[in-house]
Structures are given as structure tokens and as C-alpha cells.
């Protein structure tokens, strides 16, 4: 079995930002005009008035202050309320591939590698802009990588599951170095017209180079000591869009369930114990005491959720340095969140430092990766 390391990470961050103030102003304008247009039905008890959103609620409930998006104007236009992307021809690079190539270039540079050193590409994300050909194969071609590539989707846990898949292949020798990317264009499958969740998501792409530990070219490599993944079926986070849509009556309707929807409270309550159990049992089985951990890089969905998980895993409240948050700036970027935290907050740690990258979300799904700095 070969020793496996994470030798480089990279982030593509869109250049457009939506603040909570901008988001709430546009949502409230949309809700006000919807209520006016549907006044008679609301009065007759046939429709429910849309409630107003508030900046204070968003900050208190989630810790999110702003989010990056690829197209701000469509999302904020009360007549549109979703991003508007020009259609691309089949021979143009797709959007997911484009942002993955950007992030991959940074990860390869940090790893001291080029495309010629990579044997495989895994594109792990929470939604794909098409069914096939795999976006991963397009990324492979765009970067000039020889070998193989495939897509995988475990929602917010995609990156840790992707690291486990890569690490297992490298351990066994079916690949020497793998590029794992997480292009998350969440704005496209998010419901910006729903007050309960309109603040949650942002766009980003992360990339991770996972490789055999021999002949490293990176000065910031982290050994992957162990990985563990867990899934438990739940309908509490769901999106019903898919290829069977046109087979059903009323398929063209603008249905709420064609975008992200969730029972946020239930998710919070049910996922926290699952993640804590996974992390604690994983650490215990690997003989690592929580007190030995220098850092936790958690999935970035909700600040209170992360605070609670960190406290239950460490047995005390973690400091901001021990458990860095990026969600105030990025919001929930699905699978990319824990990798953004790892990428931005790992260079400062000395050799021998131990940490856990952990993601969790729809499925339910949770993944834990114990790493040690070389
Ligand atoms: N403004 C003002 N008031 C509001 C707003 C708002 N925007 N939204 C809700 N309220 C009101 C509610 O109506 C409610 O009022 P009342 O008490 O009168 O009934 C009150 O505020 C409290 O509402 P909630 O109970 O909903 O509020 P919570 O405190 O539970 O906070 C959260 C809501 C932030 C959503 C919280 O429950 C949470 O974060 N839960 C965890 C959710 C989570 O982590 N989900 C993960 C999903 S991501 C994932 O797995 C990947 C999926 C694929 C990606 C999809 C990309 C699009």
C-alpha cells in the first residue's frame, strides 16, 4: 500500500459579491410585488402572502454576511431571481469545466505538478450541468491529462468522498496522482425566491491534488492518514429536477421542488449527532485523541452548527484559529466549503500538526479525512 498525501489545493472565486443587504432588498421587492399581484387570492385565503426577509435574521441564523456568485444581476433582478448565463455551444468549454480548470491550475502549481503528472480527474459536486459526457472528462481534456476521469455526486460531502476515492486508488496503485475538483455553481439550482433559504448558497470551485507520497514536489503536503464516509437516507434536503421531468404531467411548471429545498431545522438537529459520532469514532479507531488535533476544517453551512460540532468533538469550545470559518464571506458552497477552509487555513501549521477535514449534507452524507502535515 502506498502512502497518500494532499500536495496542493486551489480555489476559483467568482468576482461578483452579493451582500445580505442587497439580497434582502431584492427579495423583499420581489415578495412585495408578488403579494400585490396575488392580493385577491391572498385575501380569499387561496394563497399565502410571501413574508419579508431580514438581514438581522440571516446573520443570526447562519453567520453568513455575503456570497460570491457568477452572475449577480439575474439573481438580484426581482423579475428574474436566478442567474442568467449565455448558452454555450457543445464545442465550447462548459461552465463547470471552466471554473474547475481555473482552480486546478492553482492546485497543480501549489503541488509543484503539471498535467503530465496527473493520472486521473474526479469531478465531485452537488449538481451537474448535464448528464453526460462527464464534466470530469472535459476537464481532463482541457488540461491535457492522460488517463481517466469520472463525475460523482454526494451533495455537500462530495469533496471528502472524492478524497477517499482518490486516496484508495492511489493506495492500491491504480493511479499515482489524482486531481479532485468541486465546481459548485449552486446559484443555478438554488431557490432565490424562498425567504427561508435564499441566503444560504454561493458559487465557487475548489481543487485538490492527491498523490503518492514518493518524490513530492510540494512544500505544503499533508499525509492522508485515514478517511471514513457515511450515508443515511433522508428527504430533508432534496432537489427533484432530473431527466424524468419531461415524462410527467405538468413538467414545464415552475415547481418549487425543481430547486434546492430543505427542512432546515430537522437537518440541523439530525446531522449534528451523525457528524459528531462519525468524527469521534473515526479518531478513536485511528488512535487519535481529539486533544491532539490542531485544526478542524468543517463543511461551511451554518456557524452555530459548526460551533456545536466542534465543541462536541473537542469537548470544549474551539477557538476561531482551531476551527476557521469562511462562510461569512462565501456562504454555503456545498462540497467546496471544507476545502476552502483547508486551503486558506493550513499553511501556517508546523510539520506534525494533525487535523480533520469534514463535510456533511444532503443524503444525508458525511465524510471525515484525518490529515497530518509532513
Ligand atoms: N428573514 C426573516 N425571518 C426568517 C427568514 C428570513 N430570511 N427565514 C426564516 N425566517 C423565520 C421563519 O419563518 C421562522 O419564523 P417563526 O419562528 O415565526 O416560525 C423563524 O425565522 C425561524 O426559522 P427557521 O426555524 O427556519 O430558522 P433556523 O434557526 O432553523 O435557521 C437555517 C434556518 C439557517 C436554514 C438553519 O436551520 C440551518 O442552517 N440548518 C442546517 C441546514 C443545512 O446545513 N443544510 C445543508 C444543506 S446543503 C447540502 O447538503 C448540499 C445540497 C446541495 C447544494 C444545493 C445548492 C443550491
XYZ file of C-alpha atoms and ligand atoms in Angstrom:
431
model
C 0.000 0.000 0.000
C 1.290 3.447 -0.901
C 1.308 6.422 1.456
C -1.049 9.191 0.222
C -0.775 12.969 0.529
C -2.717 16.065 -0.337
C 0.020 18.082 -2.045
C -1.856 21.145 -3.269
C -5.203 22.931 -3.227
C -6.655 25.759 -5.298
C -9.743 27.972 -5.229
C -11.579 29.731 -8.042
C -13.629 32.583 -6.547
C -16.087 34.486 -8.785
C -15.568 38.254 -8.867
C -19.173 39.227 -8.058
C -20.387 39.544 -4.460
C -23.946 39.762 -3.138
C -24.175 41.232 0.360
C -27.034 40.345 2.703
C -28.341 43.909 2.308
C -28.526 43.586 -1.494
C -30.067 40.121 -1.275
C -32.763 41.147 1.200
C -33.619 44.323 -0.753
C -34.145 42.380 -3.975
C -36.076 39.525 -2.296
C -38.339 41.978 -0.448
C -39.047 43.860 -3.673
C -39.926 40.554 -5.368
C -42.137 39.457 -2.419
C -43.917 42.827 -2.269
C -44.791 42.806 -5.956
C -45.812 39.107 -5.782
C -48.139 39.910 -2.860
C -49.597 42.862 -4.771
C -50.163 40.747 -7.885
C -51.797 37.983 -5.834
C -53.720 40.265 -3.463
C -57.159 38.842 -4.313
C -56.057 35.212 -3.845
C -54.328 36.085 -0.556
C -57.478 37.889 0.628
C -59.617 34.867 -0.323
C -57.308 32.534 1.595
C -56.276 30.759 -1.634
C -52.653 31.870 -1.456
C -50.256 32.745 1.324
C -48.610 36.146 1.367
C -44.830 35.964 0.985
C -43.166 37.156 4.210
C -40.324 39.675 4.142
C -36.698 38.670 4.727
C -34.301 40.373 7.120
C -30.545 40.907 7.285
C -30.538 40.541 11.064
C -32.195 37.089 10.824
C -29.746 35.854 8.192
C -26.678 36.849 10.187
C -28.034 35.452 13.452
C -29.384 32.167 11.997
C -26.446 31.372 9.712
C -23.391 33.601 10.272
C -23.413 34.406 6.528
C -22.605 38.028 5.550
C -22.144 37.785 1.769
C -21.642 35.269 -1.024
C -19.786 35.112 -4.347
C -21.815 34.390 -7.477
C -21.035 34.098 -11.172
C -23.999 36.291 -12.202
C -25.237 38.809 -9.694
C -27.580 40.800 -11.942
C -30.021 37.961 -12.707
C -30.176 36.820 -9.080
C -30.893 40.329 -7.835
C -33.419 41.252 -10.537
C -36.843 40.842 -8.854
C -38.286 39.886 -12.280
C -35.772 37.044 -12.722
C -34.372 35.818 -9.370
C -31.847 33.349 -10.804
C -28.506 33.717 -12.601
C -28.592 34.240 -16.350
C -25.786 32.522 -18.254
C -25.379 32.724 -22.035
C -25.854 29.303 -23.618
C -22.627 27.681 -24.793
C -22.165 25.567 -27.901
C -21.189 21.925 -27.428
C -17.658 22.651 -28.606
C -17.154 25.452 -26.061
C -15.846 24.682 -22.588
C -18.777 24.142 -20.213
C -19.137 26.404 -17.170
C -18.282 23.749 -14.596
C -15.216 22.713 -16.579
C -14.114 26.337 -16.962
C -14.082 27.122 -13.245
C -12.574 23.705 -12.467
C -9.686 24.398 -14.856
C -9.066 27.722 -13.030
C -8.982 26.078 -9.594
C -6.976 23.107 -10.885
C -4.233 25.376 -12.245
C -3.721 26.846 -8.758
C -3.766 23.421 -7.065
C -1.252 21.981 -9.538
C 1.039 24.972 -9.028
C 0.912 24.600 -5.237
C 1.629 20.893 -5.592
C 4.579 21.631 -7.905
C 2.952 19.458 -10.560
C 1.810 19.778 -14.159
C -0.965 17.999 -16.046
C 1.622 15.453 -17.203
C 1.987 14.222 -13.595
C -1.747 13.526 -13.147
C -3.326 10.145 -13.955
C -6.994 10.816 -13.243
C -9.605 13.524 -12.642
C -12.557 13.234 -10.277
C -15.221 15.923 -10.560
C -17.150 15.753 -7.278
C -20.034 18.216 -6.915
C -23.628 18.586 -5.760
C -25.182 19.089 -9.188
C -24.057 18.705 -12.798
C -24.933 20.952 -15.690
C -25.512 17.921 -17.919
C -25.853 14.174 -17.564
C -23.039 13.203 -19.954
C -20.345 13.244 -21.177
C -18.827 13.501 -17.694
C -17.658 17.004 -16.851
C -14.518 15.371 -15.403
C -13.581 14.053 -18.867
C -13.967 17.532 -20.343
C -11.698 18.917 -17.591
C -9.219 16.114 -18.278
C -9.134 17.076 -21.959
C -8.951 20.825 -21.288
C -5.930 20.304 -19.035
C -4.293 17.740 -21.327
C -4.291 14.948 -18.747
C -3.776 11.364 -19.937
C -5.634 8.640 -18.062
C -9.242 8.544 -16.919
C -11.882 10.753 -15.322
C -15.322 10.468 -13.781
C -18.048 12.509 -12.071
C -19.506 11.820 -8.650
C -22.198 13.496 -6.564
C -22.662 13.178 -2.823
C -24.001 16.746 -2.417
C -22.131 18.740 0.251
C -19.969 15.717 1.117
C -18.674 15.255 -2.427
C -15.148 16.539 -1.723
C -14.374 14.267 1.227
C -15.882 11.302 -0.620
C -13.772 12.341 -3.624
C -10.619 12.443 -1.473
C -11.435 8.948 -0.144
C -11.959 7.624 -3.707
C -8.672 9.213 -4.837
C -6.733 8.058 -1.765
C -7.987 4.469 -2.131
C -6.950 4.338 -5.799
C -3.524 5.763 -5.009
C -3.005 3.403 -2.054
C -3.794 0.427 -4.275
C -1.705 1.640 -7.208
C -4.379 2.221 -9.876
C -3.270 5.877 -10.081
C -0.235 7.765 -8.837
C -1.692 11.283 -8.713
C -5.315 12.427 -8.957
C -6.889 15.847 -9.432
C -10.176 16.122 -7.495
C -12.271 19.212 -8.304
C -15.503 20.650 -6.846
C -17.121 23.154 -9.216
C -20.174 24.349 -7.308
C -22.474 26.634 -9.327
C -25.061 26.478 -6.558
C -26.737 29.696 -7.761
C -28.186 27.743 -10.711
C -30.077 25.196 -8.606
C -30.817 27.394 -5.624
C -34.273 28.903 -4.968
C -33.656 32.627 -4.571
C -37.418 33.281 -4.219
C -37.757 31.349 -0.945
C -37.160 33.508 2.112
C -36.299 30.504 4.297
C -33.241 29.586 2.253
C -32.466 32.426 -0.183
C -29.372 33.476 1.774
C -27.713 30.069 2.067
C -25.570 29.449 -1.027
C -22.722 30.866 -3.103
C -20.643 29.830 -6.139
C -17.012 28.694 -6.075
C -14.726 25.905 -7.242
C -12.033 24.088 -5.281
C -9.367 21.664 -6.499
C -7.176 19.193 -4.615
C -4.137 17.249 -5.832
C -3.956 13.864 -4.102
C -0.844 11.814 -4.813
C 1.572 9.120 -3.730
C 3.970 10.410 -1.081
C 7.161 9.491 -3.012
C 9.178 12.240 -4.727
C 6.998 15.090 -3.546
C 7.394 18.457 -5.252
C 5.224 20.286 -2.695
C 6.457 22.071 0.434
C 2.942 22.016 1.938
C 1.921 18.378 1.820
C -0.492 16.714 4.217
C -0.484 12.951 4.654
C -3.962 11.433 4.408
C -3.831 9.185 7.488
C -7.340 7.816 7.166
C -10.702 8.520 5.532
C -14.215 7.499 6.519
C -17.545 8.081 4.750
C -21.114 7.545 5.934
C -24.568 7.892 4.340
C -28.096 7.668 5.804
C -31.087 8.229 3.516
C -33.156 11.357 4.212
C -35.567 13.514 2.186
C -34.906 16.577 4.325
C -32.585 18.133 1.715
C -33.795 17.474 -1.810
C -33.992 18.611 -5.442
C -36.430 16.764 -7.743
C -35.146 18.074 -11.053
C -33.811 15.360 -13.344
C -34.107 13.565 -16.631
C -37.546 12.063 -15.912
C -39.028 15.553 -15.626
C -40.496 15.681 -19.144
C -42.177 12.299 -18.679
C -44.518 13.730 -16.032
C -47.690 15.774 -16.337
C -47.148 19.496 -15.781
C -43.406 19.112 -16.223
C -42.970 22.620 -17.608
C -44.469 24.197 -14.489
C -42.206 26.375 -12.377
C -42.319 23.931 -9.480
C -40.670 24.696 -6.139
C -39.197 21.201 -5.856
C -37.134 21.623 -9.043
C -34.681 23.702 -6.995
C -32.992 23.058 -3.632
C -35.418 22.691 -0.729
C -34.950 21.524 2.816
C -36.303 21.165 6.328
C -33.508 23.280 7.785
C -34.330 22.752 11.463
C -34.537 18.962 11.071
C -31.296 18.942 9.107
C -29.567 20.880 11.855
C -30.820 18.572 14.622
C -30.319 15.274 12.797
C -26.993 15.929 11.091
C -25.056 17.273 14.107
C -25.080 13.947 16.068
C -24.278 11.952 12.909
C -21.224 14.105 12.190
C -20.034 14.131 15.799
C -20.330 10.315 16.026
C -18.527 9.874 12.720
C -15.638 12.173 13.671
C -15.234 10.829 17.202
C -15.388 7.155 16.222
C -13.058 7.763 13.274
C -10.493 9.484 15.519
C -10.823 6.833 18.221
C -10.394 3.947 15.756
C -7.245 5.614 14.428
C -5.873 6.144 17.953
C -6.037 9.941 17.715
C -7.200 11.883 20.779
C -9.308 14.981 19.974
C -6.835 16.938 22.152
C -4.084 16.106 19.607
C -5.915 17.947 16.817
C -4.579 21.338 15.835
C -7.349 22.220 13.412
C -10.822 21.251 12.193
C -11.780 22.264 8.659
C -15.530 21.723 8.666
C -18.192 21.970 5.990
C -19.449 25.554 5.882
C -23.251 25.540 6.139
C -24.141 27.247 9.371
C -21.974 28.870 12.048
C -23.960 27.564 15.036
C -23.904 24.063 13.576
C -20.116 24.175 13.189
C -19.649 25.640 16.673
C -21.726 22.807 18.146
C -19.922 20.073 16.198
C -16.503 21.489 17.114
C -17.470 21.684 20.789
C -18.781 18.110 20.871
C -15.747 16.703 19.059
C -13.112 18.552 21.115
C -15.029 18.501 24.415
C -14.688 22.307 24.660
C -15.422 25.319 22.507
C -12.851 25.531 19.687
C -11.079 28.839 19.129
C -11.551 30.602 15.778
C -7.988 29.638 14.875
C -8.651 25.956 15.625
C -11.850 25.886 13.597
C -11.732 28.553 10.891
C -14.951 29.703 9.243
C -15.192 31.024 5.712
C -18.978 31.024 5.442
C -19.292 34.673 6.465
C -17.645 35.523 3.100
C -18.544 32.549 0.883
C -21.856 31.307 2.412
C -22.511 27.579 1.925
C -20.593 26.485 -1.170
C -21.706 22.873 -0.796
C -18.806 20.416 -1.239
C -16.209 23.175 -1.605
C -16.650 24.702 1.884
C -14.325 22.496 3.932
C -11.698 22.614 1.160
C -11.779 26.437 1.073
C -11.206 26.423 4.853
C -8.365 23.891 4.491
C -6.783 25.742 1.583
C -6.859 29.139 3.313
C -6.013 27.999 6.834
C -3.392 25.252 6.726
C -0.113 26.830 5.528
C 0.641 28.295 8.957
C 0.755 24.942 10.767
C 4.077 23.226 11.553
C 5.138 19.743 10.490
C 3.417 17.026 12.539
C 0.174 19.027 13.014
C -2.943 16.863 12.979
C -6.332 17.943 11.663
C -9.621 16.725 10.231
C -11.364 17.837 7.035
C -15.040 17.025 7.464
C -18.041 17.627 5.240
C -21.718 16.776 5.618
C -25.031 17.429 3.938
C -27.743 16.015 1.708
C -28.163 12.275 1.536
C -27.607 12.504 4.477
C -23.887 12.125 3.929
C -20.758 12.829 5.954
C -17.060 12.354 5.246
C -14.056 12.621 7.555
C -10.405 12.871 6.432
C -7.662 12.792 9.091
C -4.507 14.525 7.864
C -1.016 15.213 9.269
C 1.348 17.839 7.926
C 4.588 16.361 6.616
N -35.817 36.504 7.265
C -36.559 36.662 8.379
N -37.147 35.636 9.029
C -36.974 34.399 8.524
C -36.210 34.161 7.353
C -35.608 35.279 6.710
N -34.854 35.147 5.612
N -36.201 32.827 7.100
C -36.945 32.253 8.056
N -37.418 33.195 8.915
C -38.275 32.993 10.094
C -39.081 31.703 9.987
O -40.277 31.889 9.289
C -39.328 31.384 11.449
O -40.359 32.182 11.934
P -41.354 31.615 13.075
O -40.487 31.362 14.276
O -42.301 32.717 13.233
O -41.938 30.350 12.514
C -38.031 31.851 12.126
O -37.451 32.814 11.228
C -37.051 30.708 12.328
O -36.917 29.983 11.094
P -36.150 28.619 10.982
O -36.639 27.696 12.023
O -36.199 28.139 9.550
O -34.685 29.147 11.296
P -33.426 28.369 11.819
O -32.981 28.993 13.054
O -33.602 26.885 11.798
O -32.350 28.734 10.687
C -31.311 27.670 8.803
C -32.555 28.339 9.340
C -30.203 28.714 8.751
C -31.606 27.172 7.389
C -30.866 26.529 9.712
O -31.945 25.686 10.023
C -29.777 25.687 9.109
O -28.732 26.152 8.700
N -29.942 24.385 9.096
C -28.977 23.493 8.542
C -29.227 23.405 7.101
C -28.094 22.772 6.363
O -26.981 22.693 6.766
N -28.411 22.321 5.187
C -27.427 21.787 4.350
C -27.930 21.952 3.034
S -26.651 21.998 1.893
C -26.349 20.471 1.219
O -26.439 19.426 1.751
C -25.982 20.488 -0.200
C -27.210 20.399 -1.015
C -26.854 20.666 -2.427
C -26.494 22.110 -2.689
C -27.626 22.863 -3.246
C -27.205 24.197 -3.784
C -28.329 25.079 -4.255
